[in-house]
Coordinates of C-alpha atoms and ligand atoms in Angstrom, one line a residue:
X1 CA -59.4 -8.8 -6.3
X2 CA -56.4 -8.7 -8.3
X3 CA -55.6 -5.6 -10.7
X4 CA -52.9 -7.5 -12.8
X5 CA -54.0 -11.1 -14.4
X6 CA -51.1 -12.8 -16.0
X7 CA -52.0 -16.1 -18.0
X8 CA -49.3 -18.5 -18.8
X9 CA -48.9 -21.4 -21.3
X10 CA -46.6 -23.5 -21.9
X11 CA -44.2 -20.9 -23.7
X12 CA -43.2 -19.6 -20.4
X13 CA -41.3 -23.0 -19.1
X14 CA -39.8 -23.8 -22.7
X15 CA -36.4 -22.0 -21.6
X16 CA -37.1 -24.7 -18.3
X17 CA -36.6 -27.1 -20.2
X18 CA -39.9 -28.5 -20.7
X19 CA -41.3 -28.9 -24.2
X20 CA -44.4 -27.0 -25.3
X21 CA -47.2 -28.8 -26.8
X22 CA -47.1 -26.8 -30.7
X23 CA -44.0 -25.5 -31.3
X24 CA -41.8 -27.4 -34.2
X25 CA -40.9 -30.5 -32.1
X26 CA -43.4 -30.1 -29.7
X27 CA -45.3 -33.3 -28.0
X28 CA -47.8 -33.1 -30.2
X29 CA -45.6 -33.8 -32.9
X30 CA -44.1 -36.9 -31.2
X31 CA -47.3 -38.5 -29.5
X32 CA -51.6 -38.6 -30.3
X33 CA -53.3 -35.9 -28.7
X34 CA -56.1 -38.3 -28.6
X35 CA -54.9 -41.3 -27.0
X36 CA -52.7 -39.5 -23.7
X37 CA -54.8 -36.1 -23.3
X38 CA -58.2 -37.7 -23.7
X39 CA -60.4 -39.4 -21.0
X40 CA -61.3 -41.6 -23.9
X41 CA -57.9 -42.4 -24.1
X42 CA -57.1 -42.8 -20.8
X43 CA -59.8 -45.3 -20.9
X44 CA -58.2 -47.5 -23.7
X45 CA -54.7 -47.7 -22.5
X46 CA -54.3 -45.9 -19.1
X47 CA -51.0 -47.0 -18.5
X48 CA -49.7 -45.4 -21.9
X49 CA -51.4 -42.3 -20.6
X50 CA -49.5 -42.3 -17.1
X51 CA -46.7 -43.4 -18.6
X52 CA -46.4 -40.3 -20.6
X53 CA -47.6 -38.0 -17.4
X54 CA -44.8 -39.7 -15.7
X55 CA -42.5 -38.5 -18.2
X56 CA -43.7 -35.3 -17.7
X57 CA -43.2 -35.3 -13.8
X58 CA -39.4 -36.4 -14.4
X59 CA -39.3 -33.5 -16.5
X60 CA -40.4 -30.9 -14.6
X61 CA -39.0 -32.1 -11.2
X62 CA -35.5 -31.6 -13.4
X63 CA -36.3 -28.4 -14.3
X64 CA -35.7 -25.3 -12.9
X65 CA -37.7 -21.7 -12.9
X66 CA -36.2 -18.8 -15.5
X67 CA -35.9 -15.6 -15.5
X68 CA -39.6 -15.1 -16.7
X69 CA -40.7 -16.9 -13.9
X70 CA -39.0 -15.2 -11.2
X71 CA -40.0 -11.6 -12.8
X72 CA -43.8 -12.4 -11.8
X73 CA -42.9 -13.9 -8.7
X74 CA -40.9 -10.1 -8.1
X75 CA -44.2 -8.6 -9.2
X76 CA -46.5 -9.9 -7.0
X77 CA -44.2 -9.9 -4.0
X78 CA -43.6 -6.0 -5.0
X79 CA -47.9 -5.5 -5.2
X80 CA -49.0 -8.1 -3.2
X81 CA -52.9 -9.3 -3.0
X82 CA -52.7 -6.9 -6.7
X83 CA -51.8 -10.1 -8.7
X84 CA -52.7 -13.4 -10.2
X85 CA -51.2 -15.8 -12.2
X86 CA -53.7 -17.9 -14.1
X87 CA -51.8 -20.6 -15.7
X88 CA -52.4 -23.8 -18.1
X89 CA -49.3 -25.2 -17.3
X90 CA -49.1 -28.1 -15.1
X91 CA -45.9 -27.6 -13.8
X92 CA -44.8 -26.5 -10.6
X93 CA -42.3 -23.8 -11.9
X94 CA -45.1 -20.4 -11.2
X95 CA -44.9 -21.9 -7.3
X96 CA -41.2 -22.6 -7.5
X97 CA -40.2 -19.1 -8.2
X98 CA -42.1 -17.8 -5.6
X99 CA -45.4 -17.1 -6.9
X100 CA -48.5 -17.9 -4.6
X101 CA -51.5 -16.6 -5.8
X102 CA -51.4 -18.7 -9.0
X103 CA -54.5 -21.0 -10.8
X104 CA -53.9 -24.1 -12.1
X105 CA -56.6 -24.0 -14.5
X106 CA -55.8 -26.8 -16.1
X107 CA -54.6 -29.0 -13.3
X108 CA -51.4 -30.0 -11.7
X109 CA -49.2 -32.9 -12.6
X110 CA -47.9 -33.4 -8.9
X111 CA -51.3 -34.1 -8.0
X112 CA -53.0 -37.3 -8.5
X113 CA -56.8 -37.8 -8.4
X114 CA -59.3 -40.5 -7.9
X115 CA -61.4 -40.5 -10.7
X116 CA -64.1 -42.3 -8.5
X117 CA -64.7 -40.7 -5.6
X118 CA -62.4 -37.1 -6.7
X119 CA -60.0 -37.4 -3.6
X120 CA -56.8 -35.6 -4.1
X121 CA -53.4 -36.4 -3.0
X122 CA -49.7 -35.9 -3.9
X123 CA -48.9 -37.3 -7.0
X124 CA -46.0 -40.2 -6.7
X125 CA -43.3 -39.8 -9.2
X126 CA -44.5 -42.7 -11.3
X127 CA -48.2 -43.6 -11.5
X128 CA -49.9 -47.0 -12.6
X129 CA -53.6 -48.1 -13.5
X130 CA -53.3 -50.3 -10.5
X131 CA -52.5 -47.3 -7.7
X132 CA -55.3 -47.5 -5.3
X133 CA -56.9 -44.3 -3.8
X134 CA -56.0 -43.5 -0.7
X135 CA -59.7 -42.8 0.3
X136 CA -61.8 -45.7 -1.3
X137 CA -59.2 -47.7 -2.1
X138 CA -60.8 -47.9 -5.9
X139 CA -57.8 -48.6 -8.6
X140 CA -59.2 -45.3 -10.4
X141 CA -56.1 -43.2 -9.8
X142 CA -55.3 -40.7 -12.6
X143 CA -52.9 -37.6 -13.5
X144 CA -54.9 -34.2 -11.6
X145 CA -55.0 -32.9 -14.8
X146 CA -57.7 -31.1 -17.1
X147 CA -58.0 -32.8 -20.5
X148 CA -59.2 -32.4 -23.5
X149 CA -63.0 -32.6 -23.3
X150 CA -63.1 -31.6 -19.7
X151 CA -64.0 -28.3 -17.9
X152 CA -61.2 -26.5 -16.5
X153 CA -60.8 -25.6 -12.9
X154 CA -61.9 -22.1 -11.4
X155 CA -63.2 -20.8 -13.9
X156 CA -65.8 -18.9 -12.0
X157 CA -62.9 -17.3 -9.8
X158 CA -60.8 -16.5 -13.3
X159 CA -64.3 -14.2 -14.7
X160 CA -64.5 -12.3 -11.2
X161 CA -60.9 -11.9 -11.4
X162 CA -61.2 -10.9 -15.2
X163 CA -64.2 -8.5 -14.7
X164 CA -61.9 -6.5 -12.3
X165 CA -58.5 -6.2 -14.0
X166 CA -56.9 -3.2 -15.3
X167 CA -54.0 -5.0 -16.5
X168 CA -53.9 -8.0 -18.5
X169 CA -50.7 -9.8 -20.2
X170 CA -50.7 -13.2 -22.2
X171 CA -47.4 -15.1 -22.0
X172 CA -46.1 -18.3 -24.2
X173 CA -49.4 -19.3 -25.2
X174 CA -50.7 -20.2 -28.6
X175 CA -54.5 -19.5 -27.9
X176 CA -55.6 -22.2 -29.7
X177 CA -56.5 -24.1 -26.3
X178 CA -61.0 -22.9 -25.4
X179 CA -61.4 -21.4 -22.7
X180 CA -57.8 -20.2 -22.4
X181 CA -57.7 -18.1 -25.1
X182 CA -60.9 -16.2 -24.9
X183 CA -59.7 -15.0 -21.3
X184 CA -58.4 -11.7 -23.3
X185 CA -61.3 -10.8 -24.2
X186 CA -63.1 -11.0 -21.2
X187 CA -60.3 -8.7 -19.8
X188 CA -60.9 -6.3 -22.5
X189 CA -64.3 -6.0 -21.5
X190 CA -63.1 -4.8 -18.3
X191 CA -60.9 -2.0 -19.6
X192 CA -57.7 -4.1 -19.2
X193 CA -55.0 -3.2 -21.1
X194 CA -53.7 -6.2 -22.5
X195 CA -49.9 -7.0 -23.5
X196 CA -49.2 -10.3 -25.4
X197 CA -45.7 -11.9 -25.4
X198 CA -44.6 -14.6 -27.5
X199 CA -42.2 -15.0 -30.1
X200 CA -44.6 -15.0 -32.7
X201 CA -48.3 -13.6 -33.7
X202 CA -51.0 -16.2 -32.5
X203 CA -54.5 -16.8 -33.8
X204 CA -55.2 -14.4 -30.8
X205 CA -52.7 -11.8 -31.4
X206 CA -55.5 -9.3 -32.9
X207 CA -57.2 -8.8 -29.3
X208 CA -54.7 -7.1 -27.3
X209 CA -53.1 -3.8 -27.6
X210 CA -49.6 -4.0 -27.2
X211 CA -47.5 -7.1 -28.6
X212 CA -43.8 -7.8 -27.2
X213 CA -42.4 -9.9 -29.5
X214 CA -39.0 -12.5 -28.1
X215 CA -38.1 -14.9 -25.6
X216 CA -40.2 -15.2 -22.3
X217 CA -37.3 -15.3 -20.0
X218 CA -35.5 -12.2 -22.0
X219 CA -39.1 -10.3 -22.5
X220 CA -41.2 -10.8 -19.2
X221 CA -38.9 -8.8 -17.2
X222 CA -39.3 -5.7 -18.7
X223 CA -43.0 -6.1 -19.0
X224 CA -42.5 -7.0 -15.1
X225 CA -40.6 -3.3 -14.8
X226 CA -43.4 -1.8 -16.9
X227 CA -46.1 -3.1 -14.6
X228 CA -44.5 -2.1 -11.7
X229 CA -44.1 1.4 -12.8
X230 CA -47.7 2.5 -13.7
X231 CA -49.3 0.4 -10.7
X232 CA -50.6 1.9 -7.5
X233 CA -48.6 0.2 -4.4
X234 CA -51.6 1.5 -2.0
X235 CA -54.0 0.0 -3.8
X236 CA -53.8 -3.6 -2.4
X237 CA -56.9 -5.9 -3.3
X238 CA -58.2 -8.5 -1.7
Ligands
NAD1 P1 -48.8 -24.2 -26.9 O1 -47.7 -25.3 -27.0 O2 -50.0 -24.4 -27.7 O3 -48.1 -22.8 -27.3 C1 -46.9 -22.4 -26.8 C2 -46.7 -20.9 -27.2 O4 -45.5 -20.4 -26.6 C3 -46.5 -20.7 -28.7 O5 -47.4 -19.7 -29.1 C4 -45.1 -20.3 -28.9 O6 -44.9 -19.4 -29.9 C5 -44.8 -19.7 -27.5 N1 -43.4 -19.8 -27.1 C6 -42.5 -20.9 -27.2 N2 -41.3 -20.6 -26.6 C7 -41.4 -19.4 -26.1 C8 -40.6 -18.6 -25.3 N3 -39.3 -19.0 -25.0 N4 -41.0 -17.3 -24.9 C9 -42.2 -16.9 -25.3 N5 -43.1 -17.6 -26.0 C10 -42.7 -18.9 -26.4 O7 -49.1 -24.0 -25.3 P2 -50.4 -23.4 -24.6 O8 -50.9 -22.3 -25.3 O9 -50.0 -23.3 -23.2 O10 -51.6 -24.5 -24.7 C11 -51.4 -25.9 -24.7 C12 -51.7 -26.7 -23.5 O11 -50.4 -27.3 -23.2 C13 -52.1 -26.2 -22.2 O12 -53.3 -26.8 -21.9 C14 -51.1 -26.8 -21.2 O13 -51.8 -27.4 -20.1 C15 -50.3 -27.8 -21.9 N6 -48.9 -27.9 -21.7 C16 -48.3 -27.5 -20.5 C17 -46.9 -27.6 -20.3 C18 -46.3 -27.3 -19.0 O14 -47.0 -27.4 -18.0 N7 -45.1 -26.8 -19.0 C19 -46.1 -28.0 -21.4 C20 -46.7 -28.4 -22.6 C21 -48.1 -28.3 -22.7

């Protein structure tokens, strides 16, 4: 088990490049919530739906890790089997630092999914209604991702993670996304102390204990050297 749980949202890869969903100017601002992050949506105009997943894939193949991102990828290669990354993002940037033990709970938008028969596959860059699965051939292809009305992945793994931490940090996340958000708490329960970094107070902000307020890829680094400094290097989990 890990001993340091980081969660990540979408804060994290803004310096990347890639928009967050409810910032000033965020995608929420320019498209529906409801009609691309919806299966209801999907199923009343799937090819607006990929084409704004697309969009996002051309994004984040353009973009590149930061500084915040290669601090936790330092971390767990200085403590490793100690930590976990459990992230909402969908990008790939956690992996392309260097990070390996990382959950996707909400999906991943290189990975396409049949929504008939659940076979997974390497997403292509651009998706279309018409893509058949690879397995059963079925023109149900969609985005590997976890919308809004769906359960997200691992979640049993995340609460046996949770239930053994001692350290817990929140980063770039608004926690106004269920279950997300509530993941502090259940780290609290363990004993965790719990560090939240943003660059502002959330609806959350009142459950941790510690609050480091500024720019993820200025801000995680530090926490990073913190971490490192009161952990145990002999104390490798499983
Ligand atoms: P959110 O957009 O709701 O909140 C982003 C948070 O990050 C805000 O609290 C904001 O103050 C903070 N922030 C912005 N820039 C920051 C920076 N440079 N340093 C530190 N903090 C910063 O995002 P969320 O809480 O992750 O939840 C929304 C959902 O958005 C998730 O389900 C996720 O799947 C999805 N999403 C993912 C991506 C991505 O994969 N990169 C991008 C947009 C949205």
């Amino acid at each position: 088990m890990a001993r340091i749980v980081v969660l990540t949202g979408a804060g994290i890869s803004a310096e990347s490049g890639l928009g967050t969903f409810r910032d000033e100017n965020g995608l929420w601002s320019q498209y529906d919530l409801e009609e691309v992050a919806t299966p209801q949506g999907f199923r009343r105009n799937p090819s607006l739906v990929h084409d704004f997943y697309n969009a996002r894939r051309r994004n984040c193949a353009e973009a590149r890790p930061n500084a915040a991102h290669t601090a936790l990828a330092r971390l767990e290669a200085a403590l490793p089997g100690q930590t976990l990354i459990v992230t909402q993002n969908v990008d790939d940037l956690h992996h392309r630092a260097g990070s390996r033990n990382v959950i996707q709970m909400h999906g991943a938008l290189m990975r396409a999914r049949c929504g008939a028969c659940n076979r997974v596959w390497p997403a292509p860059m651009h998706m279309a209604p018409d893509d058949p699965c690879p397995a059963c051939r079925r023109a149900a292809t969609r985005p590997d991702v976890v919308w809004f009305g769906e359960i997200p992945y691992h979640m049993d793994r995340i609460a046996a993670e949770l239930a053994d931490c001692r350290v817990f940090a929140a980063i770039g996340t608004s926690g106004q996304v269920w279950p997300a958000a509530g993941l502090v708490m259940e780290a609290r329960a363990a004993g965790a102390h719990c560090t939240e970094i943003n660059t502002t107070q959330t609806d959350v902000s009142g459950d941790f204990d510690a609050h480091l307020l500024g720019l993820a890829s200025r801000v995680v680094p530090d926490w990073v050297a913190w971490a490192l400094a009161r952990a145990d290097p002999g104390a490798a989990g499983g």
